[in-house]
Coordinates of N, CA and C in Angstrom, one line a residue:
M49 N 129.5 57.0 48.6 CA 128.1 57.5 48.7 C 127.6 57.7 47.3
V50 N 126.4 57.3 47.0 CA 125.8 57.4 45.7 C 125.2 58.8 45.5
N51 N 125.5 59.4 44.4 CA 124.9 60.7 44.1 C 123.4 60.6 43.9
P52 N 122.7 61.6 44.5 CA 121.2 61.6 44.3 C 120.9 61.9 42.8
F53 N 119.7 61.5 42.4 CA 119.1 61.8 41.1 C 118.3 63.1 41.1
V54 N 118.2 63.7 40.0 CA 117.2 64.8 39.8 C 115.8 64.2 39.9
P55 N 114.9 64.6 40.7 CA 113.6 64.0 40.8 C 112.8 64.0 39.5
L56 N 112.1 63.0 39.2 CA 111.3 62.9 38.0 C 109.9 63.6 38.3
E57 N 109.4 64.3 37.2 CA 108.0 64.8 37.3 C 107.1 63.7 37.0
S58 N 105.9 63.7 37.7 CA 104.9 62.7 37.4 C 104.1 63.1 36.2
N59 N 104.8 62.9 35.0 CA 104.3 63.3 33.7 C 104.3 62.1 32.8
P60 N 103.2 61.7 32.3 CA 103.2 60.5 31.4 C 104.2 60.5 30.3
D61 N 104.4 61.7 29.6 CA 105.4 61.8 28.5 C 106.8 61.5 29.0
V62 N 107.1 62.1 30.1 CA 108.5 61.9 30.7 C 108.7 60.4 31.1
L63 N 107.7 59.9 31.8 CA 107.8 58.5 32.2 C 107.8 57.5 31.0
T64 N 107.1 57.8 30.0 CA 107.1 57.0 28.8 C 108.4 57.0 28.1
R65 N 109.0 58.3 28.0 CA 110.3 58.4 27.3 C 111.4 57.6 28.1
L66 N 111.3 57.6 29.4 CA 112.3 56.8 30.2 C 112.1 55.4 30.0
A67 N 110.8 54.9 30.0 CA 110.6 53.5 29.8 C 111.0 53.0 28.5
V68 N 110.7 53.8 27.4 CA 111.1 53.4 26.1 C 112.6 53.4 25.9
S69 N 113.3 54.4 26.5 CA 114.8 54.4 26.4 C 115.4 53.3 27.1
L70 N 114.7 52.7 28.1 CA 115.3 51.5 28.8 C 114.9 50.2 28.1
G71 N 114.0 50.3 27.2 CA 113.8 49.1 26.4 C 112.3 48.7 26.2
V72 N 111.4 49.4 26.7 CA 110.0 49.1 26.5 C 109.5 49.5 25.1
S73 N 108.8 48.6 24.5 CA 108.2 48.9 23.1 C 107.5 50.2 23.2
D74 N 107.5 51.0 22.1 CA 106.7 52.2 22.0 C 105.2 51.9 21.8
N75 N 104.8 50.7 21.8 CA 103.4 50.3 21.9 C 102.8 50.5 23.2
L76 N 103.7 50.7 24.3 CA 103.2 51.0 25.6 C 103.5 52.4 26.0
S77 N 102.6 53.0 26.8 CA 102.9 54.4 27.3 C 102.1 54.5 28.6
F78 N 102.5 55.6 29.3 CA 101.9 56.0 30.6 C 100.8 56.9 30.3
H79 N 99.7 56.8 31.0 CA 98.5 57.7 30.8 C 98.0 58.2 32.2
D80 N 97.6 59.5 32.2 CA 97.1 60.0 33.4 C 95.7 59.3 33.7
V81 N 95.6 59.0 35.0 CA 94.3 58.5 35.5 C 93.6 59.6 36.3
Y82 N 92.5 60.1 35.8 CA 91.9 61.2 36.5 C 90.8 60.8 37.5
S83 N 90.4 59.6 37.4 CA 89.4 59.1 38.4 C 89.4 57.6 38.4
L84 N 89.1 57.1 39.6 CA 89.0 55.6 39.8 C 87.6 55.2 39.9
D85 N 86.7 56.1 39.8 CA 85.2 55.8 39.9 C 84.4 56.2 38.7
D86 N 84.8 57.2 38.0 CA 84.0 57.7 36.9 C 84.3 56.9 35.6
P87 N 83.3 56.1 35.2 CA 83.4 55.2 34.0 C 83.8 56.0 32.7
D88 N 83.3 57.2 32.6 CA 83.7 58.0 31.4 C 85.1 58.4 31.4
L89 N 85.7 58.8 32.5 CA 87.1 59.1 32.6 C 88.0 57.9 32.5
L90 N 87.5 56.8 33.1 CA 88.3 55.6 33.0 C 88.3 55.0 31.6
S91 N 87.3 55.4 30.8 CA 87.2 54.8 29.4 C 88.3 55.4 28.5
F92 N 89.0 56.5 29.0 CA 90.1 57.0 28.2 C 91.3 56.3 28.3
I93 N 91.4 55.4 29.3 CA 92.6 54.6 29.6 C 92.6 53.3 28.7
P94 N 93.5 53.1 27.8 CA 93.5 51.8 27.1 C 93.7 50.6 28.1
R95 N 93.0 49.6 27.7 CA 93.1 48.4 28.6 C 93.6 47.2 27.8
P96 N 94.3 46.3 28.4 CA 94.4 46.2 29.9 C 95.5 47.2 30.4
A97 N 95.3 47.7 31.6 CA 96.3 48.5 32.3 C 97.3 47.5 33.0
L98 N 98.5 47.7 32.7 CA 99.5 46.7 33.1 C 100.2 47.0 34.4
A99 N 100.2 48.3 34.8 CA 100.8 48.8 36.1 C 100.3 50.1 36.4
L100 N 100.2 50.5 37.7 CA 99.9 51.8 38.1 C 101.0 52.4 38.9
M101 N 101.2 53.7 38.7 CA 102.2 54.4 39.6 C 101.5 55.5 40.3
F102 N 101.5 55.5 41.6 CA 100.9 56.4 42.5 C 101.9 57.4 43.1
V103 N 101.7 58.7 43.0 CA 102.6 59.7 43.5 C 101.8 60.4 44.6
F104 N 102.5 60.5 45.8 CA 101.8 61.2 46.9 C 102.8 61.9 47.8
P105 N 102.3 62.9 48.5 CA 103.2 63.7 49.4 C 103.5 62.8 50.7
V106 N 104.7 62.6 51.0 CA 105.1 61.8 52.2 C 104.8 62.6 53.4
S107 N 104.0 62.1 54.3 CA 103.6 62.8 55.5 C 104.2 62.1 56.7
D108 N 104.2 62.8 57.8 CA 104.7 62.1 59.1 C 103.9 60.9 59.4
A109 N 102.6 61.0 59.1 CA 101.7 59.9 59.4 C 102.1 58.7 58.5
Y110 N 102.4 58.9 57.3 CA 102.8 57.8 56.4 C 104.1 57.2 56.9
E111 N 105.1 58.0 57.2 CA 106.4 57.5 57.7 C 106.2 56.7 59.0
K112 N 105.3 57.1 59.9 CA 105.0 56.3 61.0 C 104.3 55.0 60.7
Y113 N 103.4 55.0 59.7 CA 102.7 53.8 59.2 C 103.7 52.9 58.6
R114 N 104.6 53.4 57.8 CA 105.5 52.6 57.1 C 106.5 51.9 58.1
R115 N 107.0 52.6 59.1 CA 107.9 52.0 60.0 C 107.2 50.9 60.9
E116 N 105.9 51.2 61.3 CA 105.2 50.2 62.1 C 104.9 49.0 61.3
Q117 N 104.5 49.1 60.0 CA 104.2 48.0 59.2 C 105.5 47.1 58.9
D118 N 106.6 47.8 58.8 CA 107.8 47.0 58.4 C 108.7 46.6 59.5
K119 N 108.4 47.1 60.8 CA 109.4 46.8 61.8 C 109.5 45.3 62.2
D120 N 108.4 44.6 62.0 CA 108.4 43.2 62.4 C 108.6 42.2 61.2
Q121 N 108.8 42.8 60.1 CA 109.0 42.0 58.9 C 110.4 41.4 58.9
V122 N 110.5 40.1 58.5 CA 111.8 39.5 58.4 C 112.5 40.2 57.2
S123 N 113.8 40.4 57.3 CA 114.6 41.0 56.2 C 114.3 40.3 54.9
Y124 N 113.9 41.0 53.9 CA 113.5 40.3 52.6 C 114.8 39.9 51.9
E125 N 114.8 38.6 51.5 CA 115.8 38.1 50.7 C 115.3 37.5 49.4
T126 N 116.0 37.7 48.3 CA 115.5 37.2 47.0 C 115.6 35.7 46.9
S127 N 114.8 35.2 46.0 CA 114.8 33.8 45.7 C 114.5 33.6 44.2
P128 N 115.0 32.5 43.6 CA 114.7 32.2 42.2 C 113.2 32.0 41.9
E129 N 112.5 31.7 43.0 CA 111.0 31.4 42.9 C 110.2 32.7 43.0
D130 N 110.8 33.8 43.2 CA 110.1 35.1 43.5 C 109.1 35.3 42.3
D131 N 107.9 35.8 42.7 CA 106.9 36.2 41.7 C 107.2 37.5 41.1
V132 N 107.9 38.4 41.7 CA 108.3 39.7 41.2 C 109.7 40.0 41.5
I133 N 110.3 40.9 40.7 CA 111.6 41.5 41.0 C 111.4 42.8 41.8
W134 N 111.9 42.9 43.0 CA 111.8 44.0 43.9 C 113.2 44.6 44.1
L135 N 113.3 45.9 44.1 CA 114.5 46.6 44.2 C 114.5 47.6 45.4
K136 N 115.4 47.4 46.3 CA 115.5 48.3 47.5 C 116.1 49.7 47.0
Q137 N 115.4 50.8 47.3 CA 115.8 52.1 46.8 C 116.9 52.6 47.8
T138 N 118.1 52.9 47.2 CA 119.1 53.5 47.9 C 119.6 54.8 47.3
I139 N 119.1 55.1 46.1 CA 119.5 56.4 45.4 C 118.4 57.4 45.7
R140 N 118.8 58.5 46.4 CA 117.9 59.5 46.8 C 117.3 60.2 45.6
N141 N 116.0 60.5 45.8 CA 115.2 61.2 44.7 C 115.0 60.4 43.5
A142 N 115.2 59.1 43.5 CA 115.1 58.2 42.3 C 113.9 57.4 42.4
C143 N 112.9 57.7 43.3 CA 111.8 56.8 43.4 C 111.0 56.7 42.1
G144 N 110.9 57.7 41.3 CA 110.2 57.6 40.0 C 110.8 56.6 39.1
T145 N 112.2 56.6 39.1 CA 112.8 55.6 38.2 C 112.7 54.2 38.8
Y146 N 112.8 54.0 40.1 CA 112.5 52.7 40.7 C 111.1 52.2 40.3
A147 N 110.1 53.1 40.4 CA 108.8 52.7 40.1 C 108.6 52.3 38.6
V148 N 109.3 53.0 37.7 CA 109.3 52.6 36.3 C 109.9 51.2 36.2
L149 N 111.0 51.0 36.9 CA 111.7 49.6 36.8 C 110.7 48.6 37.3
H150 N 110.1 48.8 38.5 CA 109.1 47.9 39.0 C 108.0 47.6 38.1
S151 N 107.5 48.7 37.4 CA 106.4 48.5 36.5 C 106.7 47.8 35.2
T152 N 107.9 47.8 34.8 CA 108.3 47.3 33.5 C 109.0 45.9 33.6
L153 N 109.6 45.6 34.7 CA 110.4 44.4 34.9 C 109.4 43.2 35.3
N154 N 108.2 43.6 35.7 CA 107.3 42.6 36.2 C 106.0 42.4 35.4
G155 N 105.4 41.3 35.6 CA 104.1 41.0 35.0 C 104.0 41.1 33.5
P156 N 102.8 41.3 33.0 CA 102.7 41.3 31.5 C 103.4 42.5 30.8
A157 N 103.7 43.5 31.5 CA 104.4 44.6 30.9 C 105.8 44.2 30.3
Y158 N 106.4 43.2 31.0 CA 107.7 42.7 30.5 C 107.6 42.1 29.1
D159 N 106.4 41.6 28.8 CA 106.3 41.0 27.4 C 106.5 42.1 26.3
Y160 N 106.5 43.4 26.7 CA 106.7 44.5 25.7 C 108.2 45.0 25.7
V161 N 109.0 44.3 26.5 CA 110.4 44.7 26.6 C 111.2 44.1 25.5
R162 N 112.0 44.9 24.8 CA 112.9 44.4 23.7 C 114.0 43.5 24.2
S163 N 114.3 42.5 23.5 CA 115.3 41.5 24.0 C 116.7 42.0 24.0
D164 N 117.0 43.1 23.3 CA 118.3 43.6 23.2 C 118.5 44.9 24.0
S165 N 117.6 45.1 25.0 CA 117.5 46.4 25.7 C 118.2 46.3 27.1
I166 N 118.3 47.5 27.7 CA 118.8 47.7 29.1 C 117.9 46.9 30.0
L167 N 116.6 46.9 29.9 CA 115.7 46.2 30.8 C 115.9 44.7 30.7
A168 N 116.0 44.2 29.5 CA 116.3 42.8 29.3 C 117.5 42.3 30.0
Q169 N 118.6 43.1 29.9 CA 119.8 42.8 30.6 C 119.7 42.9 32.1
F170 N 118.9 43.9 32.5 CA 118.7 44.1 34.0 C 118.0 42.8 34.5
K171 N 116.9 42.4 33.8 CA 116.1 41.2 34.2 C 117.0 40.0 34.3
A172 N 117.8 39.7 33.3 CA 118.7 38.6 33.4 C 119.8 38.7 34.5
D173 N 120.3 39.9 34.7 CA 121.3 40.1 35.7 C 120.8 40.1 37.1
L174 N 119.6 40.7 37.3 CA 119.1 40.9 38.6 C 118.4 39.7 39.2
A175 N 117.8 38.9 38.4 CA 117.1 37.7 38.9 C 117.8 36.8 39.9
P176 N 119.1 36.5 39.6 CA 119.8 35.6 40.6 C 120.4 36.3 41.8
L177 N 120.4 37.6 41.8 CA 121.2 38.4 42.8 C 120.5 38.5 44.1
T178 N 121.2 38.6 45.2 CA 120.6 38.9 46.5 C 120.1 40.3 46.5
T179 N 119.4 40.6 47.6 CA 118.9 42.0 47.7 C 120.1 43.0 47.8
K180 N 121.1 42.7 48.5 CA 122.3 43.6 48.6 C 123.0 43.7 47.3
E181 N 123.1 42.6 46.6 CA 123.8 42.6 45.2 C 123.0 43.4 44.2
R182 N 121.6 43.4 44.4 CA 120.8 44.2 43.5 C 121.0 45.7 43.8
V183 N 121.1 46.0 45.0 CA 121.4 47.4 45.4 C 122.7 47.9 44.7
N184 N 123.7 47.1 44.8 CA 125.0 47.5 44.2 C 124.9 47.6 42.7
Y185 N 124.2 46.7 42.1 CA 124.0 46.6 40.7 C 123.3 47.9 40.2
I186 N 122.2 48.3 40.8 CA 121.5 49.5 40.4 C 122.3 50.8 40.7
E187 N 123.0 50.8 41.8 CA 123.8 52.0 42.2 C 124.9 52.2 41.2
N188 N 125.4 51.1 40.6 CA 126.6 51.2 39.7 C 126.2 51.2 38.2
S189 N 124.9 51.2 37.9 CA 124.4 51.2 36.5 C 124.6 52.5 35.9
K190 N 125.6 52.7 35.0 CA 125.7 53.9 34.3 C 124.6 54.1 33.3
A191 N 124.1 53.0 32.7 CA 123.0 53.0 31.7 C 121.8 53.6 32.3
L192 N 121.5 53.2 33.6 CA 120.3 53.7 34.3 C 120.5 55.2 34.6
E193 N 121.6 55.6 35.0 CA 121.9 57.0 35.4 C 121.8 57.9 34.1
V194 N 122.3 57.4 33.0 CA 122.2 58.2 31.7 C 120.8 58.3 31.3
A195 N 120.0 57.2 31.3 CA 118.6 57.2 30.9 C 117.8 58.1 31.7
H196 N 118.0 58.1 33.0 CA 117.3 59.0 33.9 C 117.6 60.5 33.7
S197 N 118.9 60.7 33.6 CA 119.4 62.1 33.4 C 118.8 62.7 32.1
A198 N 118.6 61.9 31.1 CA 118.2 62.3 29.8 C 116.8 62.9 29.8
V199 N 115.9 62.4 30.8 CA 114.5 62.9 30.8 C 114.2 63.7 32.0
A200 N 115.1 63.8 33.0 CA 114.8 64.4 34.3 C 114.5 65.9 34.2
S201 N 114.9 66.5 33.1 CA 114.6 68.0 33.0 C 113.5 68.2 31.9
D202 N 112.8 67.2 31.5 CA 111.9 67.3 30.4 C 110.4 67.6 30.8
G203 N 110.2 67.8 32.1 CA 108.8 68.0 32.6 C 108.3 69.4 32.2
D204 N 107.0 69.6 32.7 CA 106.4 70.9 32.4 C 106.8 72.0 33.4
T205 N 107.5 71.6 34.5 CA 108.0 72.5 35.5 C 109.5 72.4 35.6
A206 N 110.1 73.4 36.1 CA 111.6 73.4 36.3 C 112.0 72.3 37.2
A207 N 112.9 71.4 36.8 CA 113.4 70.3 37.7 C 114.1 70.9 38.9
P208 N 113.8 70.3 40.1 CA 114.6 70.7 41.3 C 116.0 70.2 41.2
D209 N 116.8 70.8 42.1 CA 118.2 70.3 42.2 C 118.2 68.9 42.7
A210 N 119.2 68.1 42.3 CA 119.3 66.7 42.8 C 119.4 66.6 44.3
N211 N 120.0 67.6 44.9 CA 120.2 67.6 46.4 C 119.1 68.2 47.2
E212 N 118.1 68.6 46.5 CA 116.9 69.2 47.2 C 116.1 68.1 47.8
E213 N 115.5 68.4 49.0 CA 114.6 67.5 49.7 C 113.3 67.5 49.0
V214 N 112.8 66.4 48.5 CA 111.5 66.3 47.8 C 110.5 65.5 48.6
S215 N 109.3 66.0 48.7 CA 108.3 65.4 49.6 C 107.4 64.4 48.9
L216 N 107.5 64.3 47.5 CA 106.6 63.4 46.8 C 107.3 62.1 46.6
H217 N 106.5 61.0 46.6 CA 107.1 59.7 46.4 C 106.3 58.8 45.5
F218 N 106.9 58.0 44.7 CA 106.3 57.1 43.7 C 106.2 55.7 44.3
V219 N 105.0 55.1 44.1 CA 104.8 53.7 44.5 C 104.2 53.0 43.2
A220 N 104.6 51.8 43.0 CA 104.1 51.0 41.8 C 103.1 49.9 42.3
F221 N 102.1 49.7 41.5 CA 101.2 48.6 41.7 C 101.2 47.7 40.5
V222 N 101.6 46.5 40.6 CA 101.7 45.6 39.4 C 101.0 44.3 39.6
K223 N 100.5 43.7 38.5 CA 100.0 42.4 38.5 C 101.0 41.4 38.0
S224 N 101.4 40.4 38.8 CA 102.4 39.5 38.4 C 101.9 38.5 37.4
K225 N 102.8 37.7 36.9 CA 102.4 36.6 36.0 C 101.5 35.6 36.6
S226 N 101.6 35.5 37.9 CA 100.7 34.5 38.7 C 99.4 35.2 39.1
N227 N 99.2 36.4 38.6 CA 97.9 37.1 38.9 C 97.8 37.7 40.3
V228 N 98.9 37.9 40.9 CA 98.9 38.6 42.3 C 99.1 40.1 42.1
L229 N 98.3 40.9 42.8 CA 98.6 42.3 42.8 C 99.6 42.7 43.9
Y230 N 100.7 43.4 43.5 CA 101.7 43.7 44.4 C 101.8 45.2 44.5
E231 N 102.1 45.7 45.7 CA 102.6 47.1 45.9 C 104.1 47.0 46.0
L232 N 104.8 47.7 45.1 CA 106.3 47.7 45.0 C 106.8 49.0 45.3
D233 N 107.5 49.1 46.4 CA 108.1 50.4 46.9 C 109.4 50.1 47.4
G234 N 110.5 50.7 46.8 CA 111.8 50.5 47.3 C 112.1 50.9 48.7
R235 N 111.2 51.7 49.3 CA 111.5 52.2 50.7 C 110.8 51.3 51.7
R236 N 110.1 50.3 51.2 CA 109.4 49.3 52.2 C 110.4 48.2 52.4
A237 N 110.0 47.2 53.2 CA 110.9 46.1 53.6 C 111.0 45.1 52.5
G238 N 110.1 45.1 51.6 CA 110.1 44.1 50.5 C 108.8 44.3 49.7
P239 N 108.6 43.4 48.7 CA 107.4 43.4 47.9 C 106.2 43.1 48.8
I240 N 105.0 43.8 48.6 CA 103.8 43.5 49.4 C 102.8 42.9 48.5
A241 N 102.4 41.6 48.8 CA 101.4 41.0 48.0 C 100.0 41.4 48.6
L242 N 99.2 42.0 47.7 CA 97.9 42.5 48.2 C 96.7 41.6 48.1
T243 N 96.6 41.0 46.9 CA 95.4 40.1 46.6 C 95.7 39.4 45.4
K244 N 94.9 38.3 45.2 CA 94.9 37.5 44.0 C 93.9 38.1 43.0
L245 N 94.2 38.3 41.8 CA 93.3 38.8 40.8 C 92.9 37.7 39.8
A246 N 91.7 37.8 39.3 CA 91.3 36.9 38.3 C 92.1 37.1 37.0
P247 N 92.4 36.1 36.2 CA 93.3 36.3 35.1 C 92.8 37.4 34.1
E248 N 91.5 37.6 34.0 CA 91.0 38.6 33.1 C 91.0 40.0 33.7
N249 N 91.4 40.2 35.0 CA 91.3 41.5 35.7 C 92.7 42.2 35.6
D250 N 92.7 43.5 35.2 CA 93.9 44.2 35.2 C 94.0 45.1 36.4
V251 N 95.0 46.0 36.5 CA 95.2 46.8 37.7 C 94.2 47.9 37.8
L252 N 93.3 48.1 36.9 CA 92.3 49.1 37.0 C 90.9 48.4 37.2
S253 N 90.9 47.1 37.5 CA 89.7 46.4 37.8 C 89.3 46.7 39.2
P254 N 88.0 46.6 39.5 CA 87.5 47.0 40.9 C 88.3 46.3 42.0
A255 N 88.7 45.0 41.8 CA 89.4 44.3 42.8 C 90.7 44.9 43.1
A256 N 91.4 45.4 42.1 CA 92.7 46.0 42.3 C 92.6 47.5 42.8
V257 N 91.6 48.2 42.2 CA 91.5 49.6 42.5 C 91.1 49.8 44.0
L258 N 90.5 48.8 44.6 CA 90.1 48.8 46.0 C 91.3 49.1 46.9
F259 N 92.5 48.5 46.5 CA 93.7 48.6 47.4 C 94.3 50.0 47.1
V260 N 94.3 50.4 45.9 CA 94.8 51.8 45.6 C 94.0 52.8 46.3
K261 N 92.7 52.7 46.3 CA 91.8 53.6 47.0 C 92.1 53.6 48.5
R262 N 92.4 52.4 49.1 CA 92.7 52.4 50.5 C 94.0 53.2 50.8
F263 N 94.9 53.0 49.9 CA 96.2 53.8 50.1 C 95.9 55.3 50.0
M264 N 95.2 55.7 49.0 CA 94.9 57.1 48.8 C 94.0 57.7 50.0
D265 N 93.1 56.9 50.4 CA 92.2 57.4 51.5 C 93.0 57.5 52.8
R266 N 93.9 56.6 53.0 CA 94.8 56.7 54.2 C 95.7 58.0 54.2
E267 N 96.2 58.2 53.0 CA 97.1 59.4 52.9 C 96.3 60.7 52.9
A268 N 95.1 60.7 52.3 CA 94.3 61.9 52.3 C 93.9 62.2 53.7
Q269 N 93.5 61.2 54.5 CA 93.2 61.4 55.9 C 94.4 61.9 56.7
A270 N 95.6 61.4 56.4 CA 96.8 61.8 57.2 C 97.1 63.2 56.8
A271 N 96.9 63.6 55.6 CA 97.2 65.0 55.1 C 96.1 66.0 55.3
S272 N 94.9 65.4 55.9 CA 93.7 66.3 56.1 C 93.3 66.9 54.8
T273 N 93.3 66.2 53.7 CA 92.8 66.7 52.5 C 91.4 66.2 52.2
S274 N 90.8 66.8 51.2 CA 89.5 66.3 50.8 C 89.6 65.1 49.9
P275 N 88.5 64.4 49.7 CA 88.5 63.2 48.9 C 88.9 63.4 47.4
S276 N 89.1 64.7 47.0 CA 89.4 65.0 45.6 C 90.8 64.5 45.3
Y277 N 91.7 64.3 46.3 CA 93.0 63.8 46.1 C 93.9 64.8 45.2
L278 N 93.7 66.1 45.4 CA 94.3 67.0 44.5 C 95.8 67.0 44.6
S279 N 96.3 66.5 45.7 CA 97.8 66.5 45.9 C 98.4 65.2 45.4
F280 N 97.6 64.3 44.9 CA 98.0 63.0 44.4 C 98.1 62.9 42.9
S281 N 98.8 62.0 42.4 CA 98.8 61.7 40.9 C 98.9 60.2 40.7
L282 N 98.1 59.8 39.7 CA 98.1 58.4 39.3 C 98.3 58.3 37.8
V283 N 99.2 57.4 37.4 CA 99.3 57.1 36.0 C 99.3 55.6 35.8
A284 N 98.8 55.2 34.6 CA 98.7 53.8 34.2 C 99.6 53.5 33.1
L285 N 100.2 52.4 33.1 CA 101.0 51.9 32.0 C 100.1 50.9 31.1
A286 N 99.9 51.3 29.9 CA 98.9 50.5 29.1 C 99.3 50.6 27.6
P287 N 98.8 49.7 26.8 CA 99.0 49.8 25.3 C 98.4 51.1 24.8
G288 N 99.0 51.5 23.6 CA 98.4 52.7 23.0 C 99.2 54.0 23.3
I289 N 99.1 55.0 22.5 CA 99.7 56.2 22.7 C 98.7 57.3 22.8
D290 N 98.9 58.2 23.8 CA 97.9 59.3 24.1 C 97.8 60.2 22.8

């Protein structure tokens, strides 16, 4: 049985340190996204935004939705022609690290990955593997465990115990090299292709944000919260340092 990870805080500095330690250039960083509608607040995010990570409280309604959406899906199996690398999450409380991997191993963000890095080795090793082989690879990666552990206690709040049940979950939204917007979540049945984006559109373009808003609205309704989304968090991976 694989030991659980200490949950990551949805903190841009923590997520950036993890990404850089895995091999992303320090020219990229995560940035808090405070609004998807206010042009003034969006103007603070460097563009293009290469990936989004959405953090939300897992509700009974979401779990029901997830099971219903995935129950009729054919078991996902990898292929050399895959547009994205997707990883099935089997390490408890590691959804933040899986989201960082999904955000950096795919799409234009990978152009910022150093060739001698952990991520570059991951990309080369994971690409030809089956879904099950990828699970084993990630579970047995000491480099990933060390990188995660090094930042897991660096947030603004005290880190919970690794064995504690955590209700928050990370999901990544990425634009692939073929300009398809994907929802990447290791707890789903596989990668979810959402829409084709124009080459000039990033993950904060209106066409992409539409799908993020739908996700947020569904969870807000399930949790009976107001449209302010106060229990949610969204960060963008983009060039520049805060």
